[in-house]
CSV table of C-alpha atoms in Angstrom, one decimal:
chain,number,residue,atom,x,y,z
V,1,MET,CA,-4.6,31.0,-17.3
V,2,ALA,CA,-7.8,31.5,-19.2
V,3,HIS,CA,-10.1,28.7,-19.4
V,4,VAL,CA,-8.8,25.3,-20.5
V,5,ALA,CA,-11.3,23.3,-22.5
V,6,HIS,CA,-12.3,20.1,-20.6
V,7,LYS,CA,-13.5,17.0,-22.3
V,8,LEU,CA,-16.6,16.1,-20.4
V,9,SER,CA,-17.4,12.6,-21.6
V,10,ILE,CA,-16.4,9.5,-19.9
V,11,PHE,CA,-16.9,5.8,-20.8
V,12,ARG,CA,-16.2,6.6,-24.5
V,13,GLY,CA,-18.9,9.1,-24.6
V,14,LEU,CA,-21.5,7.1,-22.9
V,15,VAL,CA,-21.9,9.6,-20.0
V,16,THR,CA,-21.4,13.3,-20.7
V,17,PHE,CA,-21.4,15.8,-17.9
V,18,LYS,CA,-22.5,19.4,-18.0
V,19,SER,CA,-19.5,20.9,-16.1
V,20,ASN,CA,-16.1,19.8,-15.0
V,21,GLN,CA,-17.1,19.9,-11.4
V,22,GLN,CA,-20.0,17.5,-12.1
V,23,LYS,CA,-17.6,15.2,-13.9
V,24,ILE,CA,-15.4,15.1,-10.8
V,25,TRP,CA,-18.3,14.0,-8.6
V,26,GLY,CA,-19.3,11.4,-11.3
V,27,VAL,CA,-15.8,10.0,-11.4
V,28,LEU,CA,-15.8,9.9,-7.6
V,29,ILE,CA,-19.0,7.8,-7.5
V,30,PHE,CA,-17.5,5.5,-10.1
V,31,LEU,CA,-14.3,5.0,-8.2
V,32,SER,CA,-16.2,4.5,-4.9
V,33,ILE,CA,-18.3,1.8,-6.6
V,34,VAL,CA,-15.2,0.0,-7.9
V,35,THR,CA,-13.6,0.2,-4.4
V,36,ILE,CA,-16.7,-1.2,-2.8
V,37,ILE,CA,-16.8,-4.1,-5.2
V,38,GLU,CA,-13.1,-4.8,-4.4
V,39,VAL,CA,-13.7,-4.7,-0.6
V,40,VAL,CA,-16.9,-6.9,-0.8
V,41,LEU,CA,-15.1,-9.4,-3.0
V,42,GLY,CA,-12.1,-9.4,-0.6
V,43,ILE,CA,-14.3,-10.0,2.4
V,44,ILE,CA,-16.6,-12.6,0.9
V,45,LYS,CA,-14.0,-14.4,-1.3
V,46,PRO,CA,-16.5,-16.3,-3.4
V,47,GLU,CA,-15.5,-19.9,-3.8
V,48,SER,CA,-16.2,-19.8,-7.5
V,49,LEU,CA,-13.5,-17.2,-8.1
V,50,MET,CA,-10.8,-19.2,-6.2
V,51,SER,CA,-9.8,-21.4,-9.1
V,52,SER,CA,-6.5,-20.7,-10.8
V,53,PHE,CA,-6.1,-19.0,-14.2
V,54,LEU,CA,-2.6,-18.4,-15.6
V,55,HIS,CA,-0.9,-19.2,-12.3
V,56,MET,CA,-3.1,-16.9,-10.3
V,57,LYS,CA,-6.5,-17.0,-8.7
V,58,ILE,CA,-9.3,-15.5,-10.8
V,59,ILE,CA,-10.2,-13.2,-7.9
V,60,ASN,CA,-6.7,-11.7,-8.0
V,61,TRP,CA,-7.0,-11.1,-11.7
V,62,ILE,CA,-10.2,-9.3,-11.0
V,63,PHE,CA,-8.6,-7.1,-8.3
V,64,ILE,CA,-5.7,-6.2,-10.6
V,65,VAL,CA,-8.0,-5.3,-13.5
V,66,LEU,CA,-10.2,-3.2,-11.3
V,67,THR,CA,-7.1,-1.4,-9.9
V,68,ILE,CA,-5.9,-0.6,-13.4
V,69,VAL,CA,-9.4,0.8,-14.2
V,70,LYS,CA,-9.2,3.0,-11.1
V,71,ALA,CA,-5.7,4.1,-12.0
V,72,TYR,CA,-7.0,5.0,-15.5
V,73,TYR,CA,-9.8,7.3,-14.2
V,74,ILE,CA,-7.5,8.9,-11.6
V,75,ALA,CA,-4.9,9.7,-14.3
V,76,TRP,CA,-7.4,10.7,-17.0
V,77,ASP,CA,-9.9,12.7,-15.0
V,78,PHE,CA,-8.3,13.8,-11.8
V,79,MET,CA,-4.8,14.4,-13.3
V,80,HIS,CA,-6.4,15.9,-16.5
V,81,LEU,CA,-4.6,13.6,-18.9
V,82,ARG,CA,-7.8,13.5,-20.9
V,83,ASP,CA,-7.3,17.2,-21.7
V,84,GLU,CA,-3.6,17.1,-22.5
V,85,LYS,CA,-2.1,16.7,-26.0
V,86,SER,CA,-1.7,13.2,-27.1
V,87,GLY,CA,2.1,13.7,-27.3
V,88,LEU,CA,2.3,14.5,-23.6
V,89,THR,CA,-0.1,11.7,-22.7
V,90,GLY,CA,1.9,9.2,-24.7
V,91,SER,CA,5.3,10.3,-23.3
V,92,ILE,CA,3.9,9.8,-19.8
V,93,VAL,CA,1.9,6.7,-20.1
V,94,LEU,CA,3.9,4.6,-22.7
V,95,PRO,CA,7.1,4.2,-20.7
V,96,LEU,CA,5.1,3.1,-17.7
V,97,VAL,CA,2.9,0.7,-19.7
V,98,ILE,CA,5.9,-0.8,-21.4
V,99,LEU,CA,8.4,-1.0,-18.5
V,100,ILE,CA,6.3,-2.0,-15.6
V,101,PRO,CA,4.6,-5.1,-17.1
V,102,TYR,CA,8.0,-6.1,-18.4
V,103,LEU,CA,9.7,-5.8,-15.0
V,104,ALA,CA,6.8,-7.6,-13.3
V,105,PHE,CA,6.9,-10.4,-15.9
V,106,ILE,CA,10.6,-11.2,-15.5
V,107,LEU,CA,10.7,-10.9,-11.7
V,108,LEU,CA,7.6,-12.9,-11.2
V,109,VAL,CA,8.8,-15.7,-13.5
V,110,GLU,CA,12.1,-15.6,-11.7
V,111,GLY,CA,10.4,-15.8,-8.3
V,112,ASN,CA,8.4,-18.7,-9.4
V,113,TYR,CA,11.5,-20.5,-10.7
V,114,ILE,CA,13.3,-20.0,-7.3
V,115,TYR,CA,10.2,-21.4,-5.6
V,116,ASP,CA,10.4,-24.5,-7.8
V,117,VAL,CA,14.1,-25.0,-7.1
V,118,MET,CA,13.6,-24.7,-3.4
V,119,PHE,CA,10.6,-27.0,-3.5
V,120,GLU,CA,12.1,-29.7,-5.6
V,121,GLY,CA,15.7,-29.5,-4.3
V,122,PHE,CA,17.1,-32.1,-1.9
V,123,VAL,CA,17.6,-29.5,0.8
V,124,SER,CA,14.7,-29.1,3.2
V,125,TRP,CA,14.0,-25.4,3.9
V,126,ASN,CA,11.3,-26.1,6.4
V,127,PHE,CA,12.7,-27.7,9.5
N,1,MET,CA,-3.8,33.0,-22.4
N,2,SER,CA,-1.3,32.8,-19.6
N,3,THR,CA,1.7,34.3,-21.3
N,4,THR,CA,2.1,37.1,-23.7
N,5,THR,CA,4.7,35.4,-25.8
N,6,VAL,CA,3.2,35.1,-29.2
N,7,PRO,CA,5.8,34.0,-31.7
N,8,THR,CA,6.0,36.5,-34.5
N,9,SER,CA,7.5,34.3,-37.1
N,10,THR,CA,6.8,30.8,-35.9
N,11,GLU,CA,9.6,29.0,-37.8
N,12,ASP,CA,12.4,31.2,-36.5
N,13,ASN,CA,11.4,31.3,-32.9
N,14,VAL,CA,10.9,27.7,-32.1
N,15,TRP,CA,14.3,27.3,-30.5
N,16,SER,CA,14.5,30.8,-28.9
N,17,GLY,CA,12.4,29.9,-25.9
N,18,GLY,CA,9.1,31.2,-24.7
N,19,ASN,CA,6.9,28.6,-26.3
N,20,LYS,CA,5.3,25.7,-24.6
N,21,PRO,CA,6.0,22.3,-26.1
N,22,LEU,CA,3.0,20.0,-26.0
N,23,ASN,CA,1.0,22.9,-24.8
N,24,SER,CA,2.2,22.4,-21.3
N,25,SER,CA,4.3,24.7,-19.2
N,26,TYR,CA,7.8,23.8,-18.0
N,27,GLY,CA,6.9,23.3,-14.4
N,28,LYS,CA,3.9,21.1,-15.2
N,29,MET,CA,5.9,18.9,-17.6
N,30,MET,CA,8.7,18.5,-15.1
N,31,MET,CA,6.1,17.5,-12.5
N,32,TRP,CA,4.9,14.8,-14.9
N,33,PHE,CA,8.4,13.5,-15.5
N,34,PHE,CA,9.0,13.4,-11.8
N,35,ILE,CA,5.8,11.4,-11.4
N,36,VAL,CA,6.9,9.0,-14.1
N,37,SER,CA,10.2,8.3,-12.4
N,38,ASP,CA,8.6,8.0,-9.0
N,39,ALA,CA,6.0,5.6,-10.5
N,40,LEU,CA,8.9,3.4,-11.7
N,41,THR,CA,10.4,3.5,-8.2
N,42,PHE,CA,7.2,2.4,-6.6
N,43,SER,CA,6.6,-0.3,-9.2
N,44,GLY,CA,10.2,-1.5,-8.5
N,45,PHE,CA,9.2,-1.9,-4.8
N,46,LEU,CA,5.9,-3.6,-5.6
N,47,VAL,CA,7.4,-5.9,-8.1
N,48,ALA,CA,10.1,-6.8,-5.6
N,49,TYR,CA,7.3,-7.6,-3.2
N,50,GLY,CA,5.7,-9.8,-5.8
N,51,PHE,CA,9.0,-11.6,-6.4
N,52,SER,CA,9.4,-12.4,-2.7
N,53,ARG,CA,5.8,-13.5,-2.6
N,54,PHE,CA,6.1,-15.8,-5.6
N,55,LYS,CA,9.3,-17.2,-4.1
N,56,ASN,CA,7.4,-18.1,-0.9
N,57,ILE,CA,4.1,-18.6,-2.5
N,58,ASP,CA,3.1,-21.5,-0.2
N,59,SER,CA,4.0,-19.8,3.0
N,60,TRP,CA,3.2,-16.1,2.6
N,61,PRO,CA,1.1,-14.4,5.4
N,62,ILE,CA,-2.5,-13.9,4.6
N,63,ALA,CA,-3.4,-10.2,4.8
N,64,ASP,CA,-6.9,-10.8,6.2
N,65,GLU,CA,-5.3,-12.6,9.2
N,66,VAL,CA,-2.8,-9.8,9.9
N,67,PHE,CA,-4.8,-6.5,9.5
N,68,THR,CA,-7.8,-7.2,11.6
N,69,HIS,CA,-8.2,-4.0,13.7
N,70,PHE,CA,-10.7,-1.2,13.6
N,71,PRO,CA,-10.7,1.8,15.9
N,72,PHE,CA,-12.9,1.4,19.0
N,73,LEU,CA,-13.8,-2.2,18.1
N,74,HIS,CA,-11.6,-4.2,20.4
N,75,GLY,CA,-11.4,-7.9,19.8
N,76,VAL,CA,-13.6,-7.7,16.8
N,77,ASP,CA,-12.2,-9.4,13.7
N,78,ALA,CA,-12.6,-6.7,11.0
N,79,PRO,CA,-10.3,-7.5,8.2
N,80,MET,CA,-9.9,-4.8,5.5
N,81,TYR,CA,-12.5,-2.4,6.7
N,82,TYR,CA,-10.0,0.0,8.1
N,83,VAL,CA,-7.8,0.1,4.9
N,84,ALA,CA,-10.9,0.4,2.8
N,85,LEU,CA,-11.8,3.5,4.9
N,86,MET,CA,-8.3,4.9,4.4
N,87,THR,CA,-8.7,4.4,0.7
N,88,PHE,CA,-12.0,6.3,0.7
N,89,ILE,CA,-10.4,9.1,2.7
N,90,LEU,CA,-7.5,9.4,0.2
N,91,ILE,CA,-9.8,9.3,-2.8
N,92,PHE,CA,-12.0,11.9,-1.2
N,93,SER,CA,-9.1,14.2,-0.5
N,94,SER,CA,-8.1,13.7,-4.2
N,95,VAL,CA,-11.6,15.0,-5.2
N,96,THR,CA,-11.3,18.1,-3.0
N,97,MET,CA,-8.0,18.7,-4.7
N,98,VAL,CA,-9.5,18.5,-8.2
N,99,ILE,CA,-12.2,20.9,-7.2
N,100,ALA,CA,-9.5,23.3,-5.9
N,101,VAL,CA,-7.7,23.1,-9.2
N,102,ASP,CA,-11.0,23.7,-11.1
N,103,ALA,CA,-11.7,26.7,-8.9
N,104,GLY,CA,-8.2,27.9,-9.7
N,105,HIS,CA,-9.0,27.9,-13.4
N,106,HIS,CA,-11.9,30.1,-12.6
N,107,MET,CA,-9.8,32.4,-10.4
N,108,LYS,CA,-12.0,31.9,-7.3
N,109,LYS,CA,-9.5,32.5,-4.5
N,110,THR,CA,-11.8,31.6,-1.5
N,111,LYS,CA,-13.0,28.4,-3.1
N,112,VAL,CA,-9.4,27.3,-3.9
N,113,ALA,CA,-8.4,28.0,-0.3
N,114,VAL,CA,-11.3,26.1,1.3
N,115,TYR,CA,-10.8,23.0,-0.8
N,116,MET,CA,-7.0,23.1,-0.3
N,117,LEU,CA,-7.7,23.1,3.4
N,118,LEU,CA,-10.0,20.1,3.1
N,119,THR,CA,-7.4,18.3,1.1
N,120,ILE,CA,-4.8,19.0,3.7
N,121,LEU,CA,-7.2,17.7,6.4
N,122,GLY,CA,-7.8,14.5,4.4
N,123,GLY,CA,-4.1,13.9,4.0
N,124,ALA,CA,-3.4,14.5,7.7
N,125,VAL,CA,-6.2,12.0,8.6
N,126,PHE,CA,-4.7,9.5,6.2
N,127,VAL,CA,-1.2,9.8,7.7
N,128,GLY,CA,-2.7,9.5,11.2
N,129,SER,CA,-4.5,6.3,10.2
N,130,GLN,CA,-1.3,4.9,8.8
N,131,ALA,CA,0.5,5.6,12.0
N,132,TRP,CA,-2.3,3.7,13.9
N,133,GLU,CA,-2.0,0.8,11.5
N,134,TRP,CA,1.8,0.7,12.1
N,135,LYS,CA,1.3,0.8,15.8
N,136,ASN,CA,-1.0,-2.3,15.7
N,137,PHE,CA,1.4,-4.0,13.3
N,138,ILE,CA,4.4,-3.4,15.5
N,139,ASN,CA,2.8,-4.3,18.8
N,140,GLY,CA,1.2,-7.4,17.5
N,141,GLU,CA,-1.7,-9.1,19.2
N,142,TYR,CA,-1.1,-12.8,20.0
N,143,GLY,CA,2.6,-13.4,19.8
N,144,ALA,CA,4.2,-16.4,18.2
N,145,VAL,CA,7.4,-18.5,18.3
N,146,GLU,CA,10.2,-19.0,15.8
N,147,THR,CA,11.7,-22.4,15.1
N,148,LYS,CA,15.4,-23.2,14.4
N,149,GLY,CA,14.5,-23.1,10.7
N,150,GLY,CA,13.1,-19.6,10.9
N,151,GLN,CA,9.5,-20.7,10.7
N,152,ILE,CA,6.8,-18.9,12.6
N,153,LEU,CA,4.5,-21.0,14.7
N,154,GLN,CA,1.2,-19.5,15.9
N,155,PHE,CA,-1.1,-21.0,18.5
N,156,LEU,CA,-4.7,-22.0,18.1
N,157,ASP,CA,-7.4,-23.4,20.3
N,158,ALA,CA,-8.2,-26.7,18.7
N,159,GLU,CA,-11.9,-26.6,19.5
N,160,THR,CA,-12.8,-23.0,18.5
N,161,GLY,CA,-10.1,-22.6,15.9
N,162,LYS,CA,-9.4,-19.1,17.3
N,163,ARG,CA,-5.9,-17.7,17.9
N,164,VAL,CA,-4.6,-17.8,21.5
N,165,ALA,CA,-2.3,-15.1,22.9
N,166,LEU,CA,1.0,-16.2,24.6
N,167,GLU,CA,-0.1,-14.6,27.9
N,168,ASP,CA,-3.1,-16.8,28.1
N,169,PHE,CA,-1.2,-20.0,28.3
N,170,ALA,CA,2.5,-19.4,29.0
N,171,ALA,CA,3.7,-20.9,32.3
N,172,THR,CA,5.3,-18.8,35.0
N,173,ILE,CA,8.7,-20.1,35.7
N,174,PRO,CA,10.7,-18.1,38.2
N,175,GLY,CA,14.0,-17.3,36.8
N,176,ASP,CA,16.7,-14.6,36.8
N,177,ARG,CA,17.3,-14.0,33.2
N,178,VAL,CA,18.3,-10.4,33.0
N,179,GLN,CA,18.6,-8.2,30.0
N,180,HIS,CA,22.2,-7.7,29.0
N,181,GLU,CA,23.0,-4.0,28.8
N,182,SER,CA,26.0,-2.2,27.5
N,183,LYS,CA,27.0,-1.1,31.0
N,184,ASN,CA,27.4,-4.8,32.0
N,185,GLY,CA,29.2,-5.8,28.8
N,186,LEU,CA,32.9,-6.1,28.3
N,187,TRP,CA,32.4,-4.3,25.1
N,188,PHE,CA,29.8,-1.7,24.2
N,189,TYR,CA,27.1,-4.1,23.0
N,190,GLU,CA,23.7,-4.8,24.4
N,191,GLU,CA,21.0,-7.2,23.4
N,192,ALA,CA,17.6,-6.5,22.0
N,193,GLU,CA,14.7,-6.1,24.4
N,194,LEU,CA,13.7,-9.4,26.0
N,195,PRO,CA,10.2,-10.7,25.1
N,196,SER,CA,7.6,-11.0,27.9
N,197,PHE,CA,8.1,-14.7,28.1
N,198,THR,CA,11.0,-17.1,27.8
N,199,VAL,CA,11.0,-20.0,25.3
N,200,GLN,CA,10.9,-22.3,28.3
N,201,GLU,CA,7.7,-20.7,29.6
N,202,VAL,CA,5.9,-20.8,26.3
N,203,VAL,CA,6.9,-24.4,25.6
N,204,THR,CA,5.9,-25.6,29.1
N,205,GLY,CA,2.6,-23.7,28.9
N,206,PHE,CA,1.9,-25.3,25.6
N,207,VAL,CA,2.5,-28.8,26.8
N,208,ASN,CA,0.3,-28.2,29.9
N,209,HIS,CA,-2.6,-26.9,27.8
N,210,GLU,CA,-4.1,-29.9,26.0
N,211,ASN,CA,-6.4,-27.9,23.8
N,212,LEU,CA,-3.7,-25.9,22.0
N,213,VAL,CA,-2.4,-26.7,18.5
N,214,VAL,CA,0.2,-25.1,16.2
N,215,LYS,CA,-0.6,-23.1,13.1
N,216,THR,CA,2.3,-23.2,10.6
N,217,GLU,CA,3.2,-20.8,7.9
N,218,GLN,CA,2.4,-23.4,5.2
N,219,ILE,CA,-0.7,-22.9,3.0
N,220,ASP,CA,-2.8,-25.8,1.7
N,221,GLU,CA,-4.5,-26.0,-1.7
N,222,SER,CA,-7.6,-24.0,-0.6
N,223,GLY,CA,-5.5,-21.1,0.6
N,224,HIS,CA,-5.7,-21.7,4.4
N,225,LYS,CA,-2.8,-22.0,6.8
N,226,ILE,CA,-2.1,-25.6,7.8
N,227,VAL,CA,-2.9,-26.4,11.4
N,228,LEU,CA,-1.1,-29.4,12.9
N,229,SER,CA,-2.6,-32.1,15.0
N,230,ARG,CA,-1.8,-32.1,18.8
N,231,GLU,CA,1.0,-34.7,18.3
N,232,GLY,CA,2.5,-32.9,15.4
N,233,SER,CA,2.3,-29.6,17.4
N,234,LEU,CA,4.2,-31.1,20.3
N,235,GLN,CA,6.9,-32.3,18.0
N,236,LYS,CA,7.2,-28.9,16.3
N,237,ILE,CA,7.1,-26.9,19.5
N,238,ASN,CA,10.4,-28.5,20.7
N,239,GLN,CA,12.2,-26.8,17.9
N,240,THR,CA,11.3,-23.4,19.3
N,241,GLN,CA,14.2,-20.9,19.4
N,242,TYR,CA,12.7,-17.5,19.9
N,243,VAL,CA,9.6,-15.9,21.3
N,244,VAL,CA,8.3,-13.3,18.8
N,245,GLU,CA,6.0,-10.5,19.8
N,246,GLY,CA,4.8,-8.0,17.2
N,247,ALA,CA,7.0,-7.0,14.3
N,248,ASN,CA,10.4,-5.4,13.7
N,249,LEU,CA,12.8,-5.5,10.8
N,250,ILE,CA,14.3,-8.8,11.8
N,251,ARG,CA,11.3,-11.0,12.6
N,252,ASN,CA,7.6,-10.7,13.0
N,253,GLU,CA,4.8,-12.8,14.5
N,254,TYR,CA,2.8,-12.9,11.3
N,255,GLY,CA,5.1,-15.2,9.3
N,256,ASN,CA,7.8,-14.7,6.7
N,257,ARG,CA,10.4,-12.1,7.7
N,258,LEU,CA,10.3,-10.3,4.4
N,259,PHE,CA,6.6,-9.6,4.9
N,260,ALA,CA,7.2,-7.1,7.6
N,261,ASP,CA,10.2,-5.6,5.8
N,262,PHE,CA,8.1,-4.9,2.7
N,263,PHE,CA,5.2,-3.7,4.8
N,264,PHE,CA,7.4,-1.1,6.6
N,265,PHE,CA,9.3,-0.2,3.4
N,266,ILE,CA,6.4,0.2,1.0
N,267,THR,CA,3.7,1.7,3.2
N,268,GLY,CA,6.5,3.8,4.9
N,269,PHE,CA,7.7,5.2,1.6
N,270,HIS,CA,4.1,5.9,0.6
N,271,GLY,CA,3.3,7.5,3.9
N,272,PHE,CA,6.4,9.7,3.5
N,273,HIS,CA,5.0,10.8,0.1
N,274,VAL,CA,1.7,11.6,1.7
N,275,LEU,CA,3.5,13.6,4.5
N,276,SER,CA,5.5,15.6,2.0
N,277,GLY,CA,2.4,16.1,0.0
N,278,VAL,CA,0.6,17.6,3.0
N,279,ILE,CA,3.6,19.9,3.7
N,280,ILE,CA,3.7,21.1,0.0
N,281,ASN,CA,-0.1,21.5,0.1
N,282,CYS,CA,0.3,23.7,3.2
N,283,ILE,CA,2.9,25.9,1.5
N,284,ILE,CA,0.6,26.3,-1.6
N,285,PHE,CA,-2.4,26.9,0.7
N,286,PHE,CA,-0.7,29.8,2.5
N,287,ASN,CA,0.4,31.2,-0.9
N,288,VAL,CA,-3.2,31.1,-2.0
N,289,LEU,CA,-4.2,32.9,1.2
N,290,ILE,CA,-1.7,35.7,0.8
N,291,GLY,CA,-2.7,36.1,-2.8
N,292,THR,CA,0.5,35.1,-4.5
N,293,TYR,CA,-1.3,33.4,-7.4
N,294,GLU,CA,-4.0,36.1,-7.6
N,295,ARG,CA,-1.2,38.5,-8.4
N,296,ARG,CA,0.6,36.1,-10.7
N,297,GLY,CA,-2.6,35.8,-12.7
N,298,ASN,CA,-2.9,32.0,-12.7
N,299,TYR,CA,-3.3,29.2,-10.2
N,300,GLU,CA,-1.0,26.7,-12.1
N,301,MET,CA,1.0,26.0,-8.9
N,302,VAL,CA,-2.2,24.5,-7.4
N,303,GLU,CA,-2.5,22.3,-10.5
N,304,LYS,CA,1.1,21.1,-10.2
N,305,VAL,CA,0.8,20.2,-6.5
N,306,GLY,CA,-2.5,18.6,-7.4
N,307,LEU,CA,-0.8,16.3,-9.9
N,308,TYR,CA,1.6,15.2,-7.1
N,309,TRP,CA,-1.3,14.7,-4.7
N,310,HIS,CA,-3.3,12.5,-7.2
N,311,PHE,CA,-0.2,10.5,-7.9
N,312,VAL,CA,0.1,9.7,-4.2
N,313,ASP,CA,-3.6,8.6,-4.3
N,314,LEU,CA,-2.8,6.5,-7.4
N,315,VAL,CA,0.1,4.7,-5.7
N,316,TRP,CA,-2.1,3.9,-2.7
N,317,VAL,CA,-4.7,2.3,-5.0
N,318,PHE,CA,-1.9,-0.1,-6.1
N,319,VAL,CA,-0.5,-0.6,-2.6
N,320,PHE,CA,-4.0,-1.4,-1.4
N,321,THR,CA,-4.5,-4.0,-4.0
N,322,PHE,CA,-1.2,-5.8,-3.7
N,323,PHE,CA,-0.8,-5.6,0.1
N,324,TYR,CA,-4.4,-6.1,1.3
N,325,LEU,CA,-6.5,-7.6,-1.4
N,326,VAL,CA,-4.4,-10.0,-3.5
């Protein structure tokens, strides 16, 4: 395979690297920083982020958003999705982006409902 | 370009093979579609975990209280540090893989081999770390008891608020409770391994030690497990049915039974992916060494196995979040 053209800009063109190898190290540093933020938040658990937003603690929303950011950079830069044709990218990413949140939504709502039933029912489950 | 098939008249040759739809070779595209289906499998597991957790939202074990070990630091409470380290190991082995793929594009055989080897090492270290994590999880540290209702009760020192292990307070009651083995049975059945202490020993020891209280599975508003008063503890301890040490697929000392099941299933399935990734990486590594891809004229196999390897890393990022952080 002769050389494939790599797109060397990340963060919407904010940072442009000179070579593909340099970009890899750049992405590694970025992923490490995100992981360190996650771990530090997980250990400190700041009181201000413990309040609830849409049935979940704010800190958990932050974790999930940071995870998706990490997943994006792993897929786009390590797995070279940035260099693929948009048709291929779309056929890979769209089914996942549509199906997974849908599945998560229905099952989490159902889990919450079962919790309510068991909590408010006449039968004691904790004896 | 990798292939010599240049369609002579484009319109006629579209269906006669030899061209690459979406500018991607057959193997690479199939690897991507496998990854998509595997991603859906993993999301099915993780969503099932979320379902069980939402169903038991006020009694689910807190990860920080379960995974507290770090190698060579005995008795030190180190939540999350070890899994964070594992995450870094896996991300780093992902990076060496990308470098190998990049070197493959430039047809640098030695560089590909070196970085493939580093990737394999990283993967092996990760699998080893996971085995260690499992060992700690299965052996447990403090032990607990289970009530008639299937609730796990853990033991705390009321003054320090620290967990107390069963062996530190259980009374010694001489008895002749022997394990039932298949050779003694009328039929070919045997019972599970007996725990180190009988229910009687634990309950008596608890009553004798005035400083002990019970920590329940229930979580209060601020997200901490509810600790009962001494009176409440004494009431609760009478409902003890089993002594639980460590974890298995039936019950575990950390809390809800499903917690250990999901832990074994999801991290086990992921660990199996890492293991198979290491094996596939080894095969590709030896093929690089004997020059298979040098002769073939492209290193696309390295790229394909690299896709799989990154996917394993990607899954770990999610497992890390949903099992250890959230």
